[in-house]
Coordinates of C-alpha atoms in Angstrom, one line a residue:
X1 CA -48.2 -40.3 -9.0
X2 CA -44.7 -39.2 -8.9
X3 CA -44.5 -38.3 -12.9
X4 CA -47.8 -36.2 -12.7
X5 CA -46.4 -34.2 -9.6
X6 CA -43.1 -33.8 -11.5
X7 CA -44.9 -33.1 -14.1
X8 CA -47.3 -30.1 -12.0
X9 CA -44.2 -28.8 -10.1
X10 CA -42.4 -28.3 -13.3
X11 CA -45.2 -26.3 -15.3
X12 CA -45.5 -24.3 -12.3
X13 CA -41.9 -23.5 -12.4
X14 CA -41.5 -22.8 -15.6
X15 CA -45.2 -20.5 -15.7
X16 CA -43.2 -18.1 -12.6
X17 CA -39.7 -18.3 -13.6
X18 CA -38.4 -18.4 -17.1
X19 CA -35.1 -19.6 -16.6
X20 CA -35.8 -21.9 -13.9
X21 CA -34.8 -25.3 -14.2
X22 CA -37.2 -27.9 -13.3
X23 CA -36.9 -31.4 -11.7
X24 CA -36.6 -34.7 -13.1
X25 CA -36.8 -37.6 -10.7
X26 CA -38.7 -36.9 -7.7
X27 CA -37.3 -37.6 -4.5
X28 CA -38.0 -36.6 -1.5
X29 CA -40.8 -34.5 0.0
X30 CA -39.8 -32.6 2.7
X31 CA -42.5 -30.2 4.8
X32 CA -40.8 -28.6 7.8
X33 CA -43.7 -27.4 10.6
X34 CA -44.0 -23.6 11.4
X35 CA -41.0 -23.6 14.1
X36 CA -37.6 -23.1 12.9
X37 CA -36.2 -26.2 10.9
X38 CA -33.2 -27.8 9.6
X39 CA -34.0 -29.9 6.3
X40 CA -31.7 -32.0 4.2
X41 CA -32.7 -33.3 1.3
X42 CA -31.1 -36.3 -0.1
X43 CA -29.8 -37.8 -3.4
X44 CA -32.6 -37.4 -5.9
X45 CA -35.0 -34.2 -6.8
X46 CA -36.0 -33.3 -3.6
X47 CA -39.0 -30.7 -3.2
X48 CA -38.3 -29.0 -0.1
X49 CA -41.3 -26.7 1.8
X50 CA -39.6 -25.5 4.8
X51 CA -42.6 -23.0 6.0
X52 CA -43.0 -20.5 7.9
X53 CA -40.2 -19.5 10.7
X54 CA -36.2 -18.9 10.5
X55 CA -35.5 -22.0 8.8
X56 CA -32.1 -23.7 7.5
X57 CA -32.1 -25.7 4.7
X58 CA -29.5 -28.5 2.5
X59 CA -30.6 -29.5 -0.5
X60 CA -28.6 -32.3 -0.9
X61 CA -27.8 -33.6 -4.7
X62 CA -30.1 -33.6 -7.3
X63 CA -31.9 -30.9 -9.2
X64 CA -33.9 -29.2 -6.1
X65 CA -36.9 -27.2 -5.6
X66 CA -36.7 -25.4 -2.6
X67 CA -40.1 -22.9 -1.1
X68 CA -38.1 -21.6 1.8
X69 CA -41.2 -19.6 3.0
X70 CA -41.8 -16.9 5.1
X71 CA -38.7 -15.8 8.1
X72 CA -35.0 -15.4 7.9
X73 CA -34.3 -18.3 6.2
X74 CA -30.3 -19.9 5.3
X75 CA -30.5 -22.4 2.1
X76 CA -27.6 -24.3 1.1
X77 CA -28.1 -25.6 -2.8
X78 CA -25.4 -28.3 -2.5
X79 CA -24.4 -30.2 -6.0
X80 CA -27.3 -30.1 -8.6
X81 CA -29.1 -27.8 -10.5
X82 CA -31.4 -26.1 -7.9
X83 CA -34.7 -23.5 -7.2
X84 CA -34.3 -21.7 -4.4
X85 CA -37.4 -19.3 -3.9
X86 CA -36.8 -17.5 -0.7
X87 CA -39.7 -15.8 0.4
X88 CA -40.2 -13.7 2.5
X89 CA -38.1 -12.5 4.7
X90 CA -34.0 -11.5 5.1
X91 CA -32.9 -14.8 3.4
X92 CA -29.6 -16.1 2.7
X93 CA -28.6 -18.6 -0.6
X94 CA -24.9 -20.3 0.2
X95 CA -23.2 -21.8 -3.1
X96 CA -19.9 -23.4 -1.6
X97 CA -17.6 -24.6 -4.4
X98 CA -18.1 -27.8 -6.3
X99 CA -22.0 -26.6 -6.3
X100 CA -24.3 -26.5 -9.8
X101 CA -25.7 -23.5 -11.4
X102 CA -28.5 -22.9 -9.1
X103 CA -31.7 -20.2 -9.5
X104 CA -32.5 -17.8 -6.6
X105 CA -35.6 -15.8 -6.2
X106 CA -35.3 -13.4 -3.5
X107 CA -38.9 -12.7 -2.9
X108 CA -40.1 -10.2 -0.2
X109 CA -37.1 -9.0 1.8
X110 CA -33.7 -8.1 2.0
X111 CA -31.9 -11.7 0.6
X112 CA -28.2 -12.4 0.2
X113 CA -26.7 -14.8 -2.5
X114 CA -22.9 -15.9 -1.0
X115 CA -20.8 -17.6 -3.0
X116 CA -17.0 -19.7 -1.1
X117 CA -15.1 -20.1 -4.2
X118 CA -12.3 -22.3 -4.7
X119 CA -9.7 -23.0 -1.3
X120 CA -5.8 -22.4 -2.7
X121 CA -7.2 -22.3 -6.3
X122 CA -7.8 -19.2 -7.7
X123 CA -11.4 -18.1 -8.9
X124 CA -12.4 -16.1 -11.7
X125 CA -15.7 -14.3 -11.0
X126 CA -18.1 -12.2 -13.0
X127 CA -21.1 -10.0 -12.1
X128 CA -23.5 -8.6 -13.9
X129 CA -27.3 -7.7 -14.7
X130 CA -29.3 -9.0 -17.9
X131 CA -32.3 -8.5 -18.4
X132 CA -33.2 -7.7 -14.9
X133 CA -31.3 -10.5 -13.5
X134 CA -28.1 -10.5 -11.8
X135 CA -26.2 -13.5 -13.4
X136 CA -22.9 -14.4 -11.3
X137 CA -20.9 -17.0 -13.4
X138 CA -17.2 -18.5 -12.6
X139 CA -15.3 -18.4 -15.7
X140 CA -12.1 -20.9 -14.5
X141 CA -12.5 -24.1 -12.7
X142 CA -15.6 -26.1 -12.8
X143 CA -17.7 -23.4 -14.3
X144 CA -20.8 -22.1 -13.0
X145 CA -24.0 -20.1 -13.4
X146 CA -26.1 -18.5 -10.9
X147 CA -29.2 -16.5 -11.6
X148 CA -30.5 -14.3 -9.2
X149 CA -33.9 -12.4 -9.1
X150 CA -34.4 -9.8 -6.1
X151 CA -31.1 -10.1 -4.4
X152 CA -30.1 -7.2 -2.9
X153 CA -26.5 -8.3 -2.0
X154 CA -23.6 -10.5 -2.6
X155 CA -21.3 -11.7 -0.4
X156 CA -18.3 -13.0 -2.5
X157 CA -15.6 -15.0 -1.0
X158 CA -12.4 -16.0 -3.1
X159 CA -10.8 -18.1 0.0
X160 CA -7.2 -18.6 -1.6
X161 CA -5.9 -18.5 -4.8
X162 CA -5.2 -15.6 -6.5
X163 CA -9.0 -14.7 -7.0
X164 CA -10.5 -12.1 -9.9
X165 CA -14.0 -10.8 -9.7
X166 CA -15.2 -8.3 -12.8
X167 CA -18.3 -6.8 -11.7
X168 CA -20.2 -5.0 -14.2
X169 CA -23.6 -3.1 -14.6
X170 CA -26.3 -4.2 -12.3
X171 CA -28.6 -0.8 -12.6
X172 CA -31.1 -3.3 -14.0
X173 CA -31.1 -5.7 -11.0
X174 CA -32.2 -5.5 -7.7
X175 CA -28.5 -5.5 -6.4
X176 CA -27.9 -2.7 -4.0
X177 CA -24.1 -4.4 -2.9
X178 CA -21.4 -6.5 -3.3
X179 CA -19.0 -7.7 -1.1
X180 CA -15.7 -9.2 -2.0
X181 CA -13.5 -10.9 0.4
X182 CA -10.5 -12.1 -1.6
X183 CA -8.7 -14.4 0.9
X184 CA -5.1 -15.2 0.8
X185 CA -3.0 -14.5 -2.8
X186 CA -3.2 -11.9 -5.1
X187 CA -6.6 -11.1 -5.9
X188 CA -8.0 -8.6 -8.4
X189 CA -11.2 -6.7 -8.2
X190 CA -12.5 -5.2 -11.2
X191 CA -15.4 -2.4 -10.3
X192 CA -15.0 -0.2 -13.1
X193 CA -18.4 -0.3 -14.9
X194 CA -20.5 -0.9 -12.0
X195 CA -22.3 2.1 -10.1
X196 CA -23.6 -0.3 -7.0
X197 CA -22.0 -0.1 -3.9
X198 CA -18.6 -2.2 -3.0
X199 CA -17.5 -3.2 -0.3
X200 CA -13.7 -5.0 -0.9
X201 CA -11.9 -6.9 1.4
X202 CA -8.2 -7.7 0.0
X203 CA -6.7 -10.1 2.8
X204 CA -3.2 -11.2 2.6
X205 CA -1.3 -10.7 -0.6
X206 CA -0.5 -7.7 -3.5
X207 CA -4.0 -6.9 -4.5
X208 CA -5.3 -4.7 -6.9
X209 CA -8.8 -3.5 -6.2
X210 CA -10.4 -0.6 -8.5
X211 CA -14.0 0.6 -7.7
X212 CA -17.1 2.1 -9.3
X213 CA -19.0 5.1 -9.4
X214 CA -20.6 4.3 -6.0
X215 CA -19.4 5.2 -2.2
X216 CA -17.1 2.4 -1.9
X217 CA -14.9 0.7 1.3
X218 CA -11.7 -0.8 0.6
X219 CA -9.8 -3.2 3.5
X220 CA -6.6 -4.0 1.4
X221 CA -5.2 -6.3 4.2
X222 CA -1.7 -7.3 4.5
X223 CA 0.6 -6.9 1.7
X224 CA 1.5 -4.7 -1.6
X225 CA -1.9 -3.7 -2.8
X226 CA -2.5 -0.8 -5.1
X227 CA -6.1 0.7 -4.5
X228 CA -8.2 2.4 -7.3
X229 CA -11.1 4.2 -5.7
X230 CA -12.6 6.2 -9.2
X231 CA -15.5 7.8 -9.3
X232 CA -17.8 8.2 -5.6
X233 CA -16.6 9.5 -2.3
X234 CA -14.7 6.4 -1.1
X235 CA -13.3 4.8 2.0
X236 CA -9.7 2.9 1.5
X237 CA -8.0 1.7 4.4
X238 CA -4.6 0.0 2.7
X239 CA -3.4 -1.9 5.7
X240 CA 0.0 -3.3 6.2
X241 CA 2.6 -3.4 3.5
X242 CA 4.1 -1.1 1.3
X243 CA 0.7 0.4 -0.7
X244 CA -1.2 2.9 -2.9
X245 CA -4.3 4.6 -3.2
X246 CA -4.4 6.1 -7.0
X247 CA -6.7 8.8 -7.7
X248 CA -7.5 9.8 -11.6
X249 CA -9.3 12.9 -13.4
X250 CA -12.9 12.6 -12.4
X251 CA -12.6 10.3 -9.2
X252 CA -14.2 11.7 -5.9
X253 CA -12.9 13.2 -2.6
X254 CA -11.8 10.4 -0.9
X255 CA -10.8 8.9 2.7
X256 CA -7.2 7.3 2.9
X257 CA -5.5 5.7 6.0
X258 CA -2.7 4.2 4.7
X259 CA -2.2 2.0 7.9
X260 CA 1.4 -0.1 8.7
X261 CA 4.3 0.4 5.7
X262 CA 5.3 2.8 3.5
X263 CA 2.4 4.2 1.8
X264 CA 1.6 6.2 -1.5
X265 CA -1.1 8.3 -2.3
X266 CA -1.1 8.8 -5.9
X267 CA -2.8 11.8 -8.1
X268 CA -3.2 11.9 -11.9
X269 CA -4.6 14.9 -13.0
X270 CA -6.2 16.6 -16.0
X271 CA -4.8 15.5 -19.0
X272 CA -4.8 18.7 -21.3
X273 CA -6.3 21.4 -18.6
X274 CA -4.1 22.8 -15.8
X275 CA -5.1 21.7 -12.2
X276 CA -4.7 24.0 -9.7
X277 CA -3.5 22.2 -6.6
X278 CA -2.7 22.8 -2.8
X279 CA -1.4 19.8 0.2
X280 CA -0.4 20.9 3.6
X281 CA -1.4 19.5 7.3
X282 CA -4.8 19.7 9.1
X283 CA -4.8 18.4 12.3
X284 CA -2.6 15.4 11.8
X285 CA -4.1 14.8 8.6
X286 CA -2.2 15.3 4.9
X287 CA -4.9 17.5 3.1
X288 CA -4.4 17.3 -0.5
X289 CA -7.3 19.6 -2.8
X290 CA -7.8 20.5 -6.3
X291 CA -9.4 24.5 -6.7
X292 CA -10.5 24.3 -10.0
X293 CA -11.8 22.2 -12.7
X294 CA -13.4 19.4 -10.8
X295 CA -13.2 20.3 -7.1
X296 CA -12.1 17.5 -4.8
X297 CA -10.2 16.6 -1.7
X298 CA -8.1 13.6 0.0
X299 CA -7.8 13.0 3.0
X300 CA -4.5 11.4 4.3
X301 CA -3.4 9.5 7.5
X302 CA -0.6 7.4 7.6
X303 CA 0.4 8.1 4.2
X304 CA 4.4 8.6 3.8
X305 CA 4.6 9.6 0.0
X306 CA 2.6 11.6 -2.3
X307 CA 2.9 11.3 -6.1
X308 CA 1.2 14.2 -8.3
X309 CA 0.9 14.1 -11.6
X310 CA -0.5 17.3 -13.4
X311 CA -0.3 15.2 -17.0
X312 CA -1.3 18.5 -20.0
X313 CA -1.6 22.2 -19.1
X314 CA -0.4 24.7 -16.8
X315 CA -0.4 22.7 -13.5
X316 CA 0.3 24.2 -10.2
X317 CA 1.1 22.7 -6.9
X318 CA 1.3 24.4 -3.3
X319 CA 3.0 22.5 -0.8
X320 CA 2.5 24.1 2.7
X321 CA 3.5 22.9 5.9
X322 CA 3.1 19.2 6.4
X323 CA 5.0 18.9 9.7
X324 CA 2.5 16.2 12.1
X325 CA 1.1 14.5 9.0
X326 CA 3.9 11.9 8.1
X327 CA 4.3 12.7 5.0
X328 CA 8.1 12.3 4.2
X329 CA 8.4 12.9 0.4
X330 CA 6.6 14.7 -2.1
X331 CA 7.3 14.4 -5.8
X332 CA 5.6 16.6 -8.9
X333 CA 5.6 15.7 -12.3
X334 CA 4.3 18.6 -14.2
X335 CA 3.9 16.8 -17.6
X336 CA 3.2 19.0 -20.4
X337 CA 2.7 23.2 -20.4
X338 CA 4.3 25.8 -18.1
X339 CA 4.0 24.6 -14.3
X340 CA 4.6 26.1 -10.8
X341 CA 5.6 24.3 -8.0
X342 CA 5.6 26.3 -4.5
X343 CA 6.9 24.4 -1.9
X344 CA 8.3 27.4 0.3
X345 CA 6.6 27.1 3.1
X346 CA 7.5 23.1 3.2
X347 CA 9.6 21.4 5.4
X348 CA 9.3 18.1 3.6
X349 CA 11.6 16.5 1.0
X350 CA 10.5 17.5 -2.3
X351 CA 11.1 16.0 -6.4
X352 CA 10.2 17.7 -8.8
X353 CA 9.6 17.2 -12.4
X354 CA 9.1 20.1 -14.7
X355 CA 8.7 18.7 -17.7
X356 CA 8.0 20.2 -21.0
X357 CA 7.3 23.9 -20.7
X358 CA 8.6 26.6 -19.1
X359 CA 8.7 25.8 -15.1
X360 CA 8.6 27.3 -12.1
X361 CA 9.9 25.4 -9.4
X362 CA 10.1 26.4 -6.5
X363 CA 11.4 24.3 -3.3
X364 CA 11.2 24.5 0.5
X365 CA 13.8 23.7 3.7
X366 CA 14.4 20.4 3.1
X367 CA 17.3 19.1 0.7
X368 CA 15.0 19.2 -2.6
X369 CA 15.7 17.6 -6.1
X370 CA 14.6 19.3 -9.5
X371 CA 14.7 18.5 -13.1
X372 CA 14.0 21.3 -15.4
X373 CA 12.9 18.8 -18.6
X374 CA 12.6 20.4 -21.8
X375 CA 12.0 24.2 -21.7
X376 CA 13.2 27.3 -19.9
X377 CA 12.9 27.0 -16.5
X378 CA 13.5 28.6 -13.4
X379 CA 14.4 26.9 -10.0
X380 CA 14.5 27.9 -6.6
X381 CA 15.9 25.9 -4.4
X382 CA 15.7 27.9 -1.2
X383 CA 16.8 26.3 2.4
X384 CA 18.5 23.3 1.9
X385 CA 21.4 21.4 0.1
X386 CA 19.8 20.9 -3.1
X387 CA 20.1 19.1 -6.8
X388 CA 19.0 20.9 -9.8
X389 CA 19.3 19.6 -13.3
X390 CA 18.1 22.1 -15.0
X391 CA 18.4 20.4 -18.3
X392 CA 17.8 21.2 -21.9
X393 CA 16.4 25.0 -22.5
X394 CA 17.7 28.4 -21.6
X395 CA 17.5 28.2 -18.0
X396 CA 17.9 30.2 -15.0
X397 CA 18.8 28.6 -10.9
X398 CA 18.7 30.8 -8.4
X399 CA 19.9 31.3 -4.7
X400 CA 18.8 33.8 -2.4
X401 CA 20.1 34.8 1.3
X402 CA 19.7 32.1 3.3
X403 CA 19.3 29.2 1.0
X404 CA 21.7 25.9 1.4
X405 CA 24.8 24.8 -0.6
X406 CA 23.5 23.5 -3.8
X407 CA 24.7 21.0 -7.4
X408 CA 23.3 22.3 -10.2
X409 CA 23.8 20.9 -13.5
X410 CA 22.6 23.2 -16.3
X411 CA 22.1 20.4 -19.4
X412 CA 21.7 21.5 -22.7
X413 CA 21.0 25.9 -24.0
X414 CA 22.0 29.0 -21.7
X415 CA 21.9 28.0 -17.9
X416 CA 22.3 30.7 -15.2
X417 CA 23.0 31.3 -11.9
X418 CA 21.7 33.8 -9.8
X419 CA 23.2 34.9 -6.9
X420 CA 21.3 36.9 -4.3
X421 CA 23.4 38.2 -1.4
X422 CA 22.6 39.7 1.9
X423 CA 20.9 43.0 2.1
X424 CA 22.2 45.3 4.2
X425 CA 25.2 43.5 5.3
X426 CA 28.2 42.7 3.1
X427 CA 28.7 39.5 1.2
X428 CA 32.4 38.4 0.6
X429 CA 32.2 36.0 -2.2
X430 CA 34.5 34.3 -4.6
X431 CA 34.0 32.0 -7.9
X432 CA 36.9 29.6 -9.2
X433 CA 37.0 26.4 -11.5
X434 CA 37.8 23.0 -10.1
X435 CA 38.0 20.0 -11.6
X436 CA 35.8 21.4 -14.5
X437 CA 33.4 22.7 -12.3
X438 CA 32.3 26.3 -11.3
X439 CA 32.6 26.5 -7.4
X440 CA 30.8 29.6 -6.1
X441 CA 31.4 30.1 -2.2
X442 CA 30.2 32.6 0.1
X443 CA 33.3 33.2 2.6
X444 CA 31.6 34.8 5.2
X445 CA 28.2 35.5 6.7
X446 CA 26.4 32.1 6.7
X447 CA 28.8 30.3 4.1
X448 CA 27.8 28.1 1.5
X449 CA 28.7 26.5 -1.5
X450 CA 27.1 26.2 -5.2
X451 CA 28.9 23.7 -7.7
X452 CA 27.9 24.2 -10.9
X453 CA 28.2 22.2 -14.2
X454 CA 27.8 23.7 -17.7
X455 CA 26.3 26.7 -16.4
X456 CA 27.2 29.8 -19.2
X457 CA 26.7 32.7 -17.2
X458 CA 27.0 33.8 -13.5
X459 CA 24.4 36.8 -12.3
X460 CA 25.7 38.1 -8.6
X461 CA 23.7 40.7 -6.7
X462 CA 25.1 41.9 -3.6
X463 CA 22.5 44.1 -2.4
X464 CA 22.6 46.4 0.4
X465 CA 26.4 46.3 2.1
X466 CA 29.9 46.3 1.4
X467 CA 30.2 43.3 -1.4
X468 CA 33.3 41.7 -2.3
X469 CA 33.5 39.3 -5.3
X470 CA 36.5 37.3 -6.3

């Protein structure tokens, strides 16, 4: 009796689901009523009808078939090689490590495959759709397979270990999201190719998490982690530690709160076309935008540093007034082509990179830093005690009425120095060497001090007043 049953079940399986495994010995027969049950099957081929109501069900070992029915239903596979047909209903499949490759079929419903990998080892997951499945396998470890028909959503949990889960194209599944939780150690989240929704949970330890094309949500947790939102409108909240949110050439406008730590937002721009850029503070907020090409925005809170690269082209960046936002630094790397940096109205510290090109950089109250790179530039360094390497090119620094005491180093070509006085009122300035360097000082007035190093030629303009120049 028990080999023709095997023998029905089995056909049966394999008539509705291709890739089902079937059973071999027949164990148990277990038939819950139409309340809410708790099954557990035992060490053989169980085959498991838990009916109608919110039912929980252990499959035990062996190579199960489980009909979890209709209602909200929780199955545990346990070891073997199981079939878990769901049924109707918002159902739940667990796999807990040191399970076998299982089969789920969602059924009717919103249905949830969850996987606990591996406690204090670390996991290596993938994710992906073939033909209109969504298989999840563990590459590491004791390896696994699990193939899912109408699941809507993963729930992925890493535990510790320094945990990886790849998770590719799943357009052809019924997989509407995926939630990772890494756990403690350094876990990796791989999103790239995927346009389903994630949901990422880093815990403790330096994580790296990069998303899809979807609207994402990042939890970084404690430590280090580095953030990769791409393409979609995302959500990253980077927690404690010391972290960054990198945005690239095509990703969306994106929410950061950078949380507890020293915090980078990060922008890589248009390799080859000039970005047009602007950052200042909007209500406590760091605002960062791009006005041409693709237009996005960022918004910033918590975030302490801002990193923008403008990669090819003539790149601009306007740095406004950031005061309330708690952003402490700025740096721009132009990259390639003839960039402007504007950074008057700016009381935040500012670096600046011109690169290759011929640069306009222009800084704001706070005591700046600029290198000129390759080129002939022009800086600015207005209010504040600035450093300007001006670097190789024919290159031109230059102070106006009001501006700090400044170093600047002129590098390789024809450097200048241009000195703009007070209008209207008369500057008493004199120029000297010392020590091999060209010390301009302004006597009177508000005094300050420029100390210059291979700069070739002085330009000094008065104005309005009775000048004096020694």
């Amino acid at each position: 009796m028990n080999f023709l049953l095997t023998t029905l079940v089995n056909q049966i399986i394999a008539n509705l689901f291709e890739d089902a495994p079937g059973i071999q010995t027949l164990g148990n027969i277990l038939i819950g009523n139409a309340g809410n049950n708790q099954l557990q099957g035992g060490d053989q081929d169980d085959l498991i009808f838990a009916g109608p109501g919110d039912d929980t069900v252990a499959a035990g070992a062996g190579n199960d078939l489980i009909f979890a029915g209709s209602g909200n239903d929780i199955v545990v596979g346990q070891t073997g090689s199981d079939v878990a047909l769901l049924g109707s209903g918002d159902d739940r499949f667990i796999w807990n490590n040191g399970d076998g490759s299982d089969f789920i079929n969602g059924g009717a419903g919103f249905d949830i495959t969850e996987v606990n990998g591996a406690n204090g080892a670390g996991d290596e997951f993938d994710l992906a759709a073939v033909d209109g499945q969504a298989i999840f396998n563990r590459l590491n470890l004791g390896q696994f397979t699990l193939t899912n028909e109408k699941i809507e959503k993963f729930d992925i949990n890493g535990l510790g270990g320094d945990d990886a889960l790849t998770v590719g194209d799943l357009t052809d599944s019924a997989v509407q999201k995926v939630i990772f939780s890494g756990g403690g150690g350094n876990d990796t989240l791989d999103a790239t190719a995927s346009s389903t929704e994630i949901e990422a949970f880093g815990g403790d330890g330096d994580d790296l998490l990069l998303g899809g094309s979807a609207v994402d949500t990042f939890d970084a947790g404690a430590g280090d982690d580095t953030v990769v939102g791409q393409r979609g409108n995302d959500i990253a909240d980077l927690g404690s530690g010391r972290d960054r949110f990198i945005w690239n050439n095509g990703d969306g406008s994106d929410v950061i709160h950078g949380g507890r730590g020293f915090d980078v937002t990060q922008v890589n721009g248009a390799d080859g076309a000039g970005d047009e850029f602007d950052l200042a503070a909007v209500d406590g907020q760091a605002i960062f935008n791009r006005l041409n090409l693709g237009l996005f925005t960022l918004t910033n809170e918590r975030i302490e540093q801002f990193e923008i690269n403008g990669q090819g082209g003539d790149d601009s960046l306007t740095v406004g007034d950031l005061t309330g936002s708690g952003v402490r630094k700025v740096l721009f790397s132009g990259g390639e082509g003839n960039d402007t940096l504007d950074a008057t109205a700016s009381s935040t510290t500012v670096v600046a990179f011109g690169g290759d090109g011929d640069d306009l950089l222009l800084g704001g109250s706070a005591v700046d830093r600029f290198k000129g790179g390759a080129g002939n530039d022009i800086v600015v360094g207005q209010r504040g005690n600035d450093i300007a390497r001006l670097e190789s090119g024919d290159d031109r620094f230059i102070w106006n009425n009001g501006d700090g005491s400044d170093f600047i180093h002129g590098g390789r070509g024809f450097d200048v120095t241009q000195v703009n006085g007070a209008d209207g009122a008369g500057d008493e300035f004199d120029l000297a060497a010392v020590d091999g360097q060209a010390i301009f000082n302004r006597l009177n007035l508000g005094l300050f001090t420029l100390t210059n190093q291979r700069i070739e030629q002085f330009e000094i303009n008065g104005q309005g007043g009775d000048d004096s120049f020694t």
